[in-house]
């Protein structure tokens, strides 16, 4: 069987999931090709060295918003986010879809696996190829409504929408328009890398919980550590807003001598942490899963890393960028397996940003006081209270059970039939 895979290249978790599936497909004798931007080709080579790769860059060069995005917004749907990043125009979306369609027609896959690549579904529909979607709950129409845990603060205000670019593209190939932006990430089969008790999704007939799609955790017999290990991985890039988090974390590292820290990150962290393959400082990204196996606490924005930490019985401290990530953080907190950083409980601020919509205000947190004292208090609370680890262990059992229910390759192949 021939399979095309692609992913949103803004996070290591999306890439790692696709690389893991590609490895499983190769082991079963299937041929596959991965669509990637130029920026991620080397990383794919490291994770899936035998992959055929087609380069399709997913953003124009040198176009960025003129105004800062909110740190955390209830009003950012996917197309809005593209507009705010400065490249949501219909000409680019159409051209990008055409480039992807060219790859599909040349490779002639039996199915497409899409991990949050926003023009892939339209291209696959035009080519008549079934789509298997990998998406956390917020990528599906059955996922949580925007701002689900703070609906009372939205007060019935309309949220700005932007479907024009994608529907313009779909019209070029005679496809029905999207009615909801989350349809961009729907498939004939939706694989949800979580479990029902943790996920805020409302399961439908084509949604299947499969547990985390990545290398399973190491056995539980971890070697004893002299000091607890805190792993920090907050996604950056994609013009995420500036944050005081790196400075605050550096101050915590200096102040807390009874804890080891490992920092996964890029340019934002380099002024504060030395780079190297050591725990105290910045750690190469290829050690991502190994570090989670050893961690006692993971600080995360609340996406894929949250799920993989909990599957390792590791509690989480969440500093989300978006309302969908906050929904995950709240679920972990409700189960006692983590904490939403307290500053995110502040009321929402309403602002108009012309880069997104000229008249409808956005609800969000435009700046948050992430302080060394606040981080240190949260870290100590989670490390010193055993109930967090116990609750995370309970979610580990649920996630592992979801993982073991299916053979992933067989499940994916079923969509081609």
mmCIF file of C-alpha atoms in Angstrom:
data_model
loop_
_atom_site.group_PDB
_atom_site.id
_atom_site.type_symbol
_atom_site.label_atom_id
_atom_site.label_comp_id
_atom_site.label_asym_id
_atom_site.label_seq_id
_atom_site.Cartn_x
_atom_site.Cartn_y
_atom_site.Cartn_z
ATOM 1 C CA UNK A 1 0.000 0.000 0.000
ATOM 2 C CA UNK A 2 1.197 3.540 -0.739
ATOM 3 C CA UNK A 3 0.638 6.197 1.924
ATOM 4 C CA UNK A 4 1.312 9.949 2.012
ATOM 5 C CA UNK A 5 1.835 11.537 5.443
ATOM 6 C CA UNK A 6 2.109 15.199 6.385
ATOM 7 C CA UNK A 7 2.050 17.309 9.524
ATOM 8 C CA UNK A 8 1.949 20.809 10.960
ATOM 9 C CA UNK A 9 5.598 21.686 11.349
ATOM 10 C CA UNK A 10 5.202 24.015 14.302
ATOM 11 C CA UNK A 11 5.778 21.352 16.949
ATOM 12 C CA UNK A 12 8.017 18.374 17.564
ATOM 13 C CA UNK A 13 5.067 16.229 18.653
ATOM 14 C CA UNK A 14 3.318 16.425 15.259
ATOM 15 C CA UNK A 15 6.481 15.449 13.412
ATOM 16 C CA UNK A 16 7.334 12.652 15.850
ATOM 17 C CA UNK A 17 3.849 11.126 15.536
ATOM 18 C CA UNK A 18 4.114 11.016 11.749
ATOM 19 C CA UNK A 19 7.640 9.594 11.902
ATOM 20 C CA UNK A 20 6.472 6.867 14.297
ATOM 21 C CA UNK A 21 3.603 5.905 11.992
ATOM 22 C CA UNK A 22 5.959 5.935 9.006
ATOM 23 C CA UNK A 23 8.242 3.482 10.810
ATOM 24 C CA UNK A 24 5.314 1.157 11.539
ATOM 25 C CA UNK A 25 4.215 1.291 7.890
ATOM 26 C CA UNK A 26 7.724 0.494 6.666
ATOM 27 C CA UNK A 27 7.969 -2.480 9.037
ATOM 28 C CA UNK A 28 4.787 -3.876 7.489
ATOM 29 C CA UNK A 29 6.058 -3.458 3.934
ATOM 30 C CA UNK A 30 4.068 -0.368 2.925
ATOM 31 C CA UNK A 31 5.608 2.400 0.822
ATOM 32 C CA UNK A 32 5.246 5.936 2.127
ATOM 33 C CA UNK A 33 6.126 9.521 1.335
ATOM 34 C CA UNK A 34 6.231 12.445 3.787
ATOM 35 C CA UNK A 35 5.298 15.988 2.747
ATOM 36 C CA UNK A 36 7.325 18.500 4.746
ATOM 37 C CA UNK A 37 8.513 22.075 4.675
ATOM 38 C CA UNK A 38 12.197 22.570 3.985
ATOM 39 C CA UNK A 39 12.786 23.498 7.624
ATOM 40 C CA UNK A 40 11.909 20.008 8.893
ATOM 41 C CA UNK A 41 13.553 17.780 6.285
ATOM 42 C CA UNK A 42 16.713 17.174 8.320
ATOM 43 C CA UNK A 43 14.667 16.265 11.373
ATOM 44 C CA UNK A 44 12.610 13.761 9.357
ATOM 45 C CA UNK A 45 15.839 12.240 8.074
ATOM 46 C CA UNK A 46 16.900 11.678 11.675
ATOM 47 C CA UNK A 47 13.594 10.115 12.744
ATOM 48 C CA UNK A 48 12.710 8.223 9.552
ATOM 49 C CA UNK A 49 15.938 7.870 7.531
ATOM 50 C CA UNK A 50 14.370 5.734 4.784
ATOM 51 C CA UNK A 51 11.505 8.150 4.069
ATOM 52 C CA UNK A 52 10.789 9.584 0.648
ATOM 53 C CA UNK A 53 10.255 13.312 1.214
ATOM 54 C CA UNK A 54 8.485 15.940 -0.895
ATOM 55 C CA UNK A 55 9.228 19.547 0.077
ATOM 56 C CA UNK A 56 6.188 21.839 0.118
ATOM 57 C CA UNK A 57 6.764 24.975 2.144
ATOM 58 C CA UNK A 58 3.647 25.948 4.052
ATOM 59 C CA UNK A 59 4.189 29.696 4.377
ATOM 60 C CA UNK A 60 5.483 32.516 2.203
ATOM 61 C CA UNK A 61 8.870 33.998 2.965
ATOM 62 C CA UNK A 62 9.212 36.952 5.285
ATOM 63 C CA UNK A 63 5.594 37.789 6.094
ATOM 64 C CA UNK A 64 4.787 38.344 9.745
ATOM 65 C CA UNK A 65 2.082 40.231 11.607
ATOM 66 C CA UNK A 66 2.500 43.895 12.324
ATOM 67 C CA UNK A 67 0.991 43.510 15.796
ATOM 68 C CA UNK A 68 1.651 41.033 18.587
ATOM 69 C CA UNK A 69 -0.732 38.136 19.014
ATOM 70 C CA UNK A 70 -2.334 37.553 22.383
ATOM 71 C CA UNK A 71 -0.531 35.050 24.571
ATOM 72 C CA UNK A 72 -3.765 33.154 24.972
ATOM 73 C CA UNK A 73 -6.948 33.684 23.017
ATOM 74 C CA UNK A 74 -10.404 32.177 22.955
ATOM 75 C CA UNK A 75 -11.030 33.628 19.524
ATOM 76 C CA UNK A 76 -8.293 32.145 17.393
ATOM 77 C CA UNK A 77 -9.585 29.659 14.890
ATOM 78 C CA UNK A 78 -7.059 28.232 12.477
ATOM 79 C CA UNK A 79 -7.688 30.525 9.510
ATOM 80 C CA UNK A 80 -7.719 33.552 11.799
ATOM 81 C CA UNK A 81 -4.332 32.515 13.050
ATOM 82 C CA UNK A 82 -3.041 32.362 9.491
ATOM 83 C CA UNK A 83 -4.304 35.885 8.901
ATOM 84 C CA UNK A 84 -2.611 37.113 12.049
ATOM 85 C CA UNK A 85 0.619 35.465 10.944
ATOM 86 C CA UNK A 86 0.370 37.439 7.746
ATOM 87 C CA UNK A 87 -0.183 34.752 5.124
ATOM 88 C CA UNK A 88 -3.848 33.825 5.199
ATOM 89 C CA UNK A 89 -4.530 35.190 1.723
ATOM 90 C CA UNK A 90 -6.512 33.064 -0.693
ATOM 91 C CA UNK A 91 -3.854 33.105 -3.432
ATOM 92 C CA UNK A 92 -1.291 31.458 -1.172
ATOM 93 C CA UNK A 93 -3.738 28.864 0.173
ATOM 94 C CA UNK A 94 -4.795 27.960 -3.380
ATOM 95 C CA UNK A 95 -1.213 27.751 -4.648
ATOM 96 C CA UNK A 96 -0.134 25.657 -1.670
ATOM 97 C CA UNK A 97 -3.056 23.266 -2.157
ATOM 98 C CA UNK A 98 -2.075 22.903 -5.806
ATOM 99 C CA UNK A 99 1.506 22.004 -4.868
ATOM 100 C CA UNK A 100 0.283 19.323 -2.479
ATOM 101 C CA UNK A 101 -2.143 17.993 -5.113
ATOM 102 C CA UNK A 102 0.737 17.682 -7.582
ATOM 103 C CA UNK A 103 2.605 15.474 -5.103
ATOM 104 C CA UNK A 104 -0.454 13.267 -4.552
ATOM 105 C CA UNK A 105 -1.045 12.786 -8.268
ATOM 106 C CA UNK A 106 2.582 11.816 -8.825
ATOM 107 C CA UNK A 107 2.724 9.338 -5.911
ATOM 108 C CA UNK A 108 -0.843 7.990 -6.298
ATOM 109 C CA UNK A 109 -1.375 6.974 -2.649
ATOM 110 C CA UNK A 110 -4.107 4.661 -1.432
ATOM 111 C CA UNK A 111 -4.653 6.993 1.512
ATOM 112 C CA UNK A 112 -3.357 10.153 3.172
ATOM 113 C CA UNK A 113 -2.493 10.576 6.860
ATOM 114 C CA UNK A 114 -2.856 14.190 7.948
ATOM 115 C CA UNK A 115 -1.483 15.495 11.254
ATOM 116 C CA UNK A 116 -2.772 19.092 11.145
ATOM 117 C CA UNK A 117 -1.546 20.111 7.676
ATOM 118 C CA UNK A 118 -4.236 22.605 6.682
ATOM 119 C CA UNK A 119 -4.278 22.338 2.863
ATOM 120 C CA UNK A 120 -3.820 18.557 2.672
ATOM 121 C CA UNK A 121 -7.467 17.589 3.026
ATOM 122 C CA UNK A 122 -8.628 19.732 0.100
ATOM 123 C CA UNK A 123 -5.851 18.290 -2.072
ATOM 124 C CA UNK A 124 -6.753 14.738 -1.041
ATOM 125 C CA UNK A 125 -10.454 15.279 -1.742
ATOM 126 C CA UNK A 126 -9.615 16.631 -5.174
ATOM 127 C CA UNK A 127 -7.438 13.575 -5.863
ATOM 128 C CA UNK A 128 -10.136 11.206 -4.563
ATOM 129 C CA UNK A 129 -7.893 9.828 -1.793
ATOM 130 C CA UNK A 130 -9.286 8.855 1.651
ATOM 131 C CA UNK A 131 -7.936 10.843 4.618
ATOM 132 C CA UNK A 132 -6.933 9.574 8.043
ATOM 133 C CA UNK A 133 -6.740 12.525 10.418
ATOM 134 C CA UNK A 134 -4.528 12.738 13.499
ATOM 135 C CA UNK A 135 -5.766 15.561 15.667
ATOM 136 C CA UNK A 136 -6.121 16.447 19.302
ATOM 137 C CA UNK A 137 -9.688 17.307 20.249
ATOM 138 C CA UNK A 138 -9.435 20.944 19.170
ATOM 139 C CA UNK A 139 -8.804 19.876 15.580
ATOM 140 C CA UNK A 140 -12.213 18.245 15.205
ATOM 141 C CA UNK A 141 -15.736 19.604 15.102
ATOM 142 C CA UNK A 142 -16.457 17.184 17.926
ATOM 143 C CA UNK A 143 -13.826 18.977 20.003
ATOM 144 C CA UNK A 144 -14.455 21.644 22.633
ATOM 145 C CA UNK A 145 -16.025 24.906 21.620
ATOM 146 C CA UNK A 146 -13.667 27.842 21.703
ATOM 147 C CA UNK A 147 -13.226 29.058 25.248
ATOM 148 C CA UNK A 148 -15.159 26.063 26.555
ATOM 149 C CA UNK A 149 -13.988 26.482 30.139
ATOM 150 C CA UNK A 150 -14.639 30.240 30.216
ATOM 151 C CA UNK A 151 -17.829 30.502 28.186
ATOM 152 C CA UNK A 152 -19.395 32.841 30.721
ATOM 153 C CA UNK A 153 -16.707 35.402 29.928
ATOM 154 C CA UNK A 154 -17.562 35.355 26.232
ATOM 155 C CA UNK A 155 -21.057 36.654 27.087
ATOM 156 C CA UNK A 156 -22.497 35.517 23.800
ATOM 157 C CA UNK A 157 -20.231 37.757 21.741
ATOM 158 C CA UNK A 158 -19.585 36.550 18.194
ATOM 159 C CA UNK A 159 -16.137 35.200 17.480
ATOM 160 C CA UNK A 160 -14.519 36.337 14.234
ATOM 161 C CA UNK A 161 -14.363 33.688 11.526
ATOM 162 C CA UNK A 162 -12.343 33.392 8.361
ATOM 163 C CA UNK A 163 -13.202 30.662 5.879
ATOM 164 C CA UNK A 164 -12.815 32.735 2.731
ATOM 165 C CA UNK A 165 -9.288 31.669 1.789
ATOM 166 C CA UNK A 166 -9.909 27.959 2.188
ATOM 167 C CA UNK A 167 -13.298 28.009 0.478
ATOM 168 C CA UNK A 168 -11.859 30.010 -2.410
ATOM 169 C CA UNK A 169 -9.321 27.230 -2.804
ATOM 170 C CA UNK A 170 -11.963 24.502 -2.594
ATOM 171 C CA UNK A 171 -14.048 26.221 -5.263
ATOM 172 C CA UNK A 172 -11.145 25.938 -7.706
ATOM 173 C CA UNK A 173 -11.513 22.147 -7.561
ATOM 174 C CA UNK A 174 -15.306 22.036 -7.430
ATOM 175 C CA UNK A 175 -15.486 21.007 -3.763
ATOM 176 C CA UNK A 176 -18.211 21.955 -1.307
ATOM 177 C CA UNK A 177 -17.269 24.854 0.980
ATOM 178 C CA UNK A 178 -16.325 24.322 4.599
ATOM 179 C CA UNK A 179 -18.910 25.490 7.103
ATOM 180 C CA UNK A 180 -16.605 25.167 10.116
ATOM 181 C CA UNK A 181 -12.864 25.802 10.045
ATOM 182 C CA UNK A 182 -12.208 22.650 12.002
ATOM 183 C CA UNK A 183 -13.333 20.640 8.967
ATOM 184 C CA UNK A 184 -9.850 21.381 7.644
ATOM 185 C CA UNK A 185 -8.572 18.675 9.984
ATOM 186 C CA UNK A 186 -11.382 16.155 9.639
ATOM 187 C CA UNK A 187 -10.872 12.824 7.900
ATOM 188 C CA UNK A 188 -12.788 9.757 6.811
ATOM 189 C CA UNK A 189 -11.232 8.303 9.964
ATOM 190 C CA UNK A 190 -10.091 10.482 12.886
ATOM 191 C CA UNK A 191 -7.411 9.007 15.153
ATOM 192 C CA UNK A 192 -7.416 10.846 18.475
ATOM 193 C CA UNK A 193 -4.135 10.313 20.366
ATOM 194 C CA UNK A 194 -5.665 10.323 23.813
ATOM 195 C CA UNK A 195 -8.367 8.608 25.873
ATOM 196 C CA UNK A 196 -11.984 9.623 26.556
ATOM 197 C CA UNK A 197 -11.542 10.494 30.229
ATOM 198 C CA UNK A 198 -8.824 13.054 29.465
ATOM 199 C CA UNK A 199 -10.000 14.406 26.140
ATOM 200 C CA UNK A 200 -12.692 17.118 25.920
ATOM 201 C CA UNK A 201 -13.842 15.720 22.552
ATOM 202 C CA UNK A 202 -17.398 14.467 22.035
ATOM 203 C CA UNK A 203 -16.803 11.177 20.286
ATOM 204 C CA UNK A 204 -18.532 10.486 16.970
ATOM 205 C CA UNK A 205 -18.688 7.370 14.823
ATOM 206 C CA UNK A 206 -15.501 8.180 12.879
ATOM 207 C CA UNK A 207 -13.483 9.315 15.940
ATOM 208 C CA UNK A 208 -11.290 6.556 17.425
ATOM 209 C CA UNK A 209 -9.228 6.938 20.593
ATOM 210 C CA UNK A 210 -5.893 5.191 20.064
ATOM 211 C CA UNK A 211 -3.777 6.526 22.927
ATOM 212 C CA UNK A 212 -0.515 8.391 22.312
ATOM 213 C CA UNK A 213 0.879 7.791 18.829
ATOM 214 C CA UNK A 214 4.571 7.682 19.548
ATOM 215 C CA UNK A 215 7.193 5.368 21.023
ATOM 216 C CA UNK A 216 5.714 3.820 24.202
ATOM 217 C CA UNK A 217 7.149 4.830 27.581
ATOM 218 C CA UNK A 218 9.977 2.894 29.188
ATOM 219 C CA UNK A 219 9.131 0.350 31.927
ATOM 220 C CA UNK A 220 8.120 1.834 35.254
ATOM 221 C CA UNK A 221 11.209 0.576 37.126
ATOM 222 C CA UNK A 222 12.991 3.910 36.838
ATOM 223 C CA UNK A 223 16.441 4.273 38.341
ATOM 224 C CA UNK A 224 16.364 6.338 41.552
ATOM 225 C CA UNK A 225 17.396 9.964 41.186
ATOM 226 C CA UNK A 226 19.241 11.995 43.770
ATOM 227 C CA UNK A 227 17.122 15.028 42.922
ATOM 228 C CA UNK A 228 13.776 15.281 41.078
ATOM 229 C CA UNK A 229 13.950 16.186 37.389
ATOM 230 C CA UNK A 230 11.777 18.934 35.891
ATOM 231 C CA UNK A 231 11.558 18.973 32.083
ATOM 232 C CA UNK A 232 10.491 22.211 30.395
ATOM 233 C CA UNK A 233 9.130 22.175 26.856
ATOM 234 C CA UNK A 234 6.991 25.120 25.797
ATOM 235 C CA UNK A 235 6.544 25.300 22.036
ATOM 236 C CA UNK A 236 7.979 28.364 20.378
ATOM 237 C CA UNK A 237 8.280 29.611 16.853
ATOM 238 C CA UNK A 238 5.395 30.378 14.465
ATOM 239 C CA UNK A 239 5.548 33.920 15.798
ATOM 240 C CA UNK A 240 4.289 33.007 19.220
ATOM 241 C CA UNK A 241 4.267 36.137 21.384
ATOM 242 C CA UNK A 242 7.170 37.159 23.544
ATOM 243 C CA UNK A 243 7.019 35.804 27.073
ATOM 244 C CA UNK A 244 8.826 36.303 30.358
ATOM 245 C CA UNK A 245 8.890 32.528 30.818
ATOM 246 C CA UNK A 246 12.552 31.910 29.818
ATOM 247 C CA UNK A 247 13.829 34.565 32.233
ATOM 248 C CA UNK A 248 11.535 33.336 35.003
ATOM 249 C CA UNK A 249 12.606 29.736 34.459
ATOM 250 C CA UNK A 250 16.279 30.713 34.534
ATOM 251 C CA UNK A 251 15.712 32.421 37.880
ATOM 252 C CA UNK A 252 13.984 29.281 39.200
ATOM 253 C CA UNK A 253 16.921 27.123 38.082
ATOM 254 C CA UNK A 254 19.307 29.392 39.980
ATOM 255 C CA UNK A 255 17.125 29.476 43.090
ATOM 256 C CA UNK A 256 16.060 25.820 43.372
ATOM 257 C CA UNK A 257 19.177 23.799 44.174
ATOM 258 C CA UNK A 258 17.282 20.648 45.130
ATOM 259 C CA UNK A 259 15.867 20.059 41.646
ATOM 260 C CA UNK A 260 17.456 19.234 38.278
ATOM 261 C CA UNK A 261 16.136 20.921 35.133
ATOM 262 C CA UNK A 262 16.212 19.981 31.461
ATOM 263 C CA UNK A 263 15.141 22.662 28.987
ATOM 264 C CA UNK A 264 13.961 21.863 25.465
ATOM 265 C CA UNK A 265 13.832 25.039 23.438
ATOM 266 C CA UNK A 266 15.438 27.249 20.869
ATOM 267 C CA UNK A 267 16.558 30.822 20.398
ATOM 268 C CA UNK A 268 14.420 32.276 23.170
ATOM 269 C CA UNK A 269 16.218 30.175 25.740
ATOM 270 C CA UNK A 270 19.804 30.430 24.509
ATOM 271 C CA UNK A 271 20.610 33.690 26.368
ATOM 272 C CA UNK A 272 19.664 32.052 29.671
ATOM 273 C CA UNK A 273 20.838 28.428 29.453
ATOM 274 C CA UNK A 274 23.980 26.821 28.172
ATOM 275 C CA UNK A 275 23.490 24.296 25.392
ATOM 276 C CA UNK A 276 24.592 20.713 25.809
ATOM 277 C CA UNK A 277 23.579 17.159 26.489
ATOM 278 C CA UNK A 278 23.241 17.705 30.226
ATOM 279 C CA UNK A 279 20.284 17.993 32.537
ATOM 280 C CA UNK A 280 21.018 21.485 33.813
ATOM 281 C CA UNK A 281 20.628 23.534 30.675
ATOM 282 C CA UNK A 282 19.316 23.143 27.150
ATOM 283 C CA UNK A 283 19.023 19.584 25.901
ATOM 284 C CA UNK A 284 18.932 18.431 22.246
ATOM 285 C CA UNK A 285 15.432 17.735 20.975
ATOM 286 C CA UNK A 286 16.284 14.135 20.044
ATOM 287 C CA UNK A 287 16.246 13.370 23.777
ATOM 288 C CA UNK A 288 12.618 14.468 24.093
ATOM 289 C CA UNK A 289 11.025 11.089 24.896
ATOM 290 C CA UNK A 290 13.950 9.814 26.973
ATOM 291 C CA UNK A 291 13.680 12.891 29.172
ATOM 292 C CA UNK A 292 9.948 12.380 29.657
ATOM 293 C CA UNK A 293 10.699 8.816 30.821
ATOM 294 C CA UNK A 294 12.935 10.205 33.561
ATOM 295 C CA UNK A 295 10.948 13.293 34.558
ATOM 296 C CA UNK A 296 9.152 13.988 37.832
ATOM 297 C CA UNK A 297 7.348 17.047 36.441
ATOM 298 C CA UNK A 298 6.867 18.396 32.920
ATOM 299 C CA UNK A 299 6.204 22.073 32.201
ATOM 300 C CA UNK A 300 4.324 22.298 28.903
ATOM 301 C CA UNK A 301 1.975 24.475 26.856
ATOM 302 C CA UNK A 302 -0.510 21.588 26.995
ATOM 303 C CA UNK A 303 -0.562 19.782 23.655
ATOM 304 C CA UNK A 304 1.055 16.505 22.642
ATOM 305 C CA UNK A 305 3.670 16.728 25.397
ATOM 306 C CA UNK A 306 0.921 16.754 28.030
ATOM 307 C CA UNK A 307 -0.404 13.395 26.808
ATOM 308 C CA UNK A 308 3.035 11.793 26.613
ATOM 309 C CA UNK A 309 3.967 13.025 30.087
ATOM 310 C CA UNK A 310 0.782 11.636 31.618
ATOM 311 C CA UNK A 311 1.318 8.279 29.902
ATOM 312 C CA UNK A 312 4.582 8.164 31.854
ATOM 313 C CA UNK A 313 2.806 8.940 35.169
ATOM 314 C CA UNK A 314 4.398 12.400 35.171
ATOM 315 C CA UNK A 315 2.268 15.346 36.346
ATOM 316 C CA UNK A 316 2.175 18.556 34.296
ATOM 317 C CA UNK A 317 2.340 22.297 34.888
ATOM 318 C CA UNK A 318 0.631 23.989 31.918
ATOM 319 C CA UNK A 319 1.212 27.435 30.444
ATOM 320 C CA UNK A 320 -1.001 27.291 27.322
ATOM 321 C CA UNK A 321 -0.753 29.486 24.242
ATOM 322 C CA UNK A 322 -4.309 28.840 22.988
ATOM 323 C CA UNK A 323 -7.754 28.079 24.329
ATOM 324 C CA UNK A 324 -7.602 24.530 22.966
ATOM 325 C CA UNK A 325 -4.409 23.851 24.916
ATOM 326 C CA UNK A 326 -6.006 25.402 27.977
ATOM 327 C CA UNK A 327 -8.911 22.946 27.631
ATOM 328 C CA UNK A 328 -6.418 20.080 27.902
ATOM 329 C CA UNK A 329 -4.717 21.706 30.875
ATOM 330 C CA UNK A 330 -8.036 22.109 32.676
ATOM 331 C CA UNK A 331 -8.869 18.427 32.086
ATOM 332 C CA UNK A 332 -5.532 17.355 33.572
ATOM 333 C CA UNK A 333 -6.124 19.661 36.537
ATOM 334 C CA UNK A 334 -9.652 18.344 37.063
ATOM 335 C CA UNK A 335 -8.195 14.834 37.330
ATOM 336 C CA UNK A 336 -5.598 16.015 39.857
ATOM 337 C CA UNK A 337 -2.722 15.182 37.506
ATOM 338 C CA UNK A 338 -1.513 18.707 36.881
ATOM 339 C CA UNK A 339 -1.998 22.416 37.280
ATOM 340 C CA UNK A 340 -2.968 25.298 35.040
ATOM 341 C CA UNK A 341 -0.536 28.082 35.870
ATOM 342 C CA UNK A 342 -2.567 30.359 38.190
ATOM 343 C CA UNK A 343 -2.157 33.514 36.069
ATOM 344 C CA UNK A 344 -4.333 31.914 33.376
ATOM 345 C CA UNK A 345 -7.327 32.118 35.700
ATOM 346 C CA UNK A 346 -7.441 35.879 35.252
ATOM 347 C CA UNK A 347 -10.458 37.335 33.422
ATOM 348 C CA UNK A 348 -10.131 37.685 29.669
ATOM 349 C CA UNK A 349 -9.211 40.976 28.023
ATOM 350 C CA UNK A 350 -11.068 42.128 24.904
ATOM 351 C CA UNK A 351 -9.109 43.880 22.153
ATOM 352 C CA UNK A 352 -9.500 44.595 18.466
ATOM 353 C CA UNK A 353 -6.594 43.578 16.251
ATOM 354 C CA UNK A 354 -6.884 44.697 12.633
ATOM 355 C CA UNK A 355 -4.546 41.874 11.553
ATOM 356 C CA UNK A 356 -7.279 39.410 12.476
ATOM 357 C CA UNK A 357 -10.539 41.330 12.215
ATOM 358 C CA UNK A 358 -11.089 45.091 11.991
ATOM 359 C CA UNK A 359 -14.171 45.302 14.180
ATOM 360 C CA UNK A 360 -14.739 42.186 16.290
ATOM 361 C CA UNK A 361 -12.672 42.128 19.487
ATOM 362 C CA UNK A 362 -10.631 39.106 20.510
ATOM 363 C CA UNK A 363 -10.943 37.591 23.951
ATOM 364 C CA UNK A 364 -7.577 36.609 25.338
ATOM 365 C CA UNK A 365 -4.654 37.161 27.650
ATOM 366 C CA UNK A 366 -2.407 39.663 25.892
ATOM 367 C CA UNK A 367 0.333 39.517 28.487
ATOM 368 C CA UNK A 368 0.686 37.382 31.582
ATOM 369 C CA UNK A 369 2.836 37.847 34.677
ATOM 370 C CA UNK A 370 4.917 34.670 34.483
ATOM 371 C CA UNK A 371 7.260 35.221 37.408
ATOM 372 C CA UNK A 372 10.045 33.232 39.000
ATOM 373 C CA UNK A 373 8.152 33.228 42.301
ATOM 374 C CA UNK A 374 4.946 31.974 40.678
ATOM 375 C CA UNK A 375 6.786 29.226 38.781
ATOM 376 C CA UNK A 376 8.745 28.163 41.838
ATOM 377 C CA UNK A 377 5.626 27.926 43.990
ATOM 378 C CA UNK A 378 3.830 25.838 41.356
ATOM 379 C CA UNK A 379 6.801 23.523 40.796
ATOM 380 C CA UNK A 380 7.258 22.937 44.503
ATOM 381 C CA UNK A 381 3.556 22.317 45.067
ATOM 382 C CA UNK A 382 3.410 19.591 42.418
ATOM 383 C CA UNK A 383 6.688 17.939 43.414
ATOM 384 C CA UNK A 384 5.894 17.944 47.139
ATOM 385 C CA UNK A 385 2.308 16.676 46.876
ATOM 386 C CA UNK A 386 2.270 12.918 46.047
ATOM 387 C CA UNK A 387 -1.349 13.022 44.870
ATOM 388 C CA UNK A 388 -0.307 14.638 41.577
ATOM 389 C CA UNK A 389 1.881 11.691 40.663
ATOM 390 C CA UNK A 390 -0.782 9.210 41.777
ATOM 391 C CA UNK A 391 -3.418 10.912 39.624
ATOM 392 C CA UNK A 392 -1.054 10.950 36.645
ATOM 393 C CA UNK A 393 -0.501 7.202 37.153
ATOM 394 C CA UNK A 394 -4.262 6.692 36.955
ATOM 395 C CA UNK A 395 -4.381 8.498 33.615
ATOM 396 C CA UNK A 396 -1.402 6.453 32.449
ATOM 397 C CA UNK A 397 -3.534 3.324 32.779
ATOM 398 C CA UNK A 398 -6.335 4.889 30.716
ATOM 399 C CA UNK A 399 -3.956 6.093 28.008
ATOM 400 C CA UNK A 400 -2.115 2.769 27.833
ATOM 401 C CA UNK A 401 -5.417 0.910 27.563
ATOM 402 C CA UNK A 402 -6.454 3.120 24.630
ATOM 403 C CA UNK A 403 -3.078 2.511 22.979
ATOM 404 C CA UNK A 404 -3.422 -1.273 23.259
ATOM 405 C CA UNK A 405 -6.928 -1.507 21.780
ATOM 406 C CA UNK A 406 -5.843 -1.310 18.131
ATOM 407 C CA UNK A 407 -3.130 -2.285 15.724
ATOM 408 C CA UNK A 408 -2.433 1.144 14.225
ATOM 409 C CA UNK A 409 -1.380 -0.086 10.800
ATOM 410 C CA UNK A 410 -4.470 -2.278 10.446
ATOM 411 C CA UNK A 411 -6.665 0.617 11.585
ATOM 412 C CA UNK A 412 -5.075 3.034 9.107
ATOM 413 C CA UNK A 413 -5.329 0.512 6.273
ATOM 414 C CA UNK A 414 -9.049 0.096 6.949
ATOM 415 C CA UNK A 415 -9.641 3.654 5.723
ATOM 416 C CA UNK A 416 -8.309 2.774 2.269
ATOM 417 C CA UNK A 417 -11.054 0.164 1.890
#
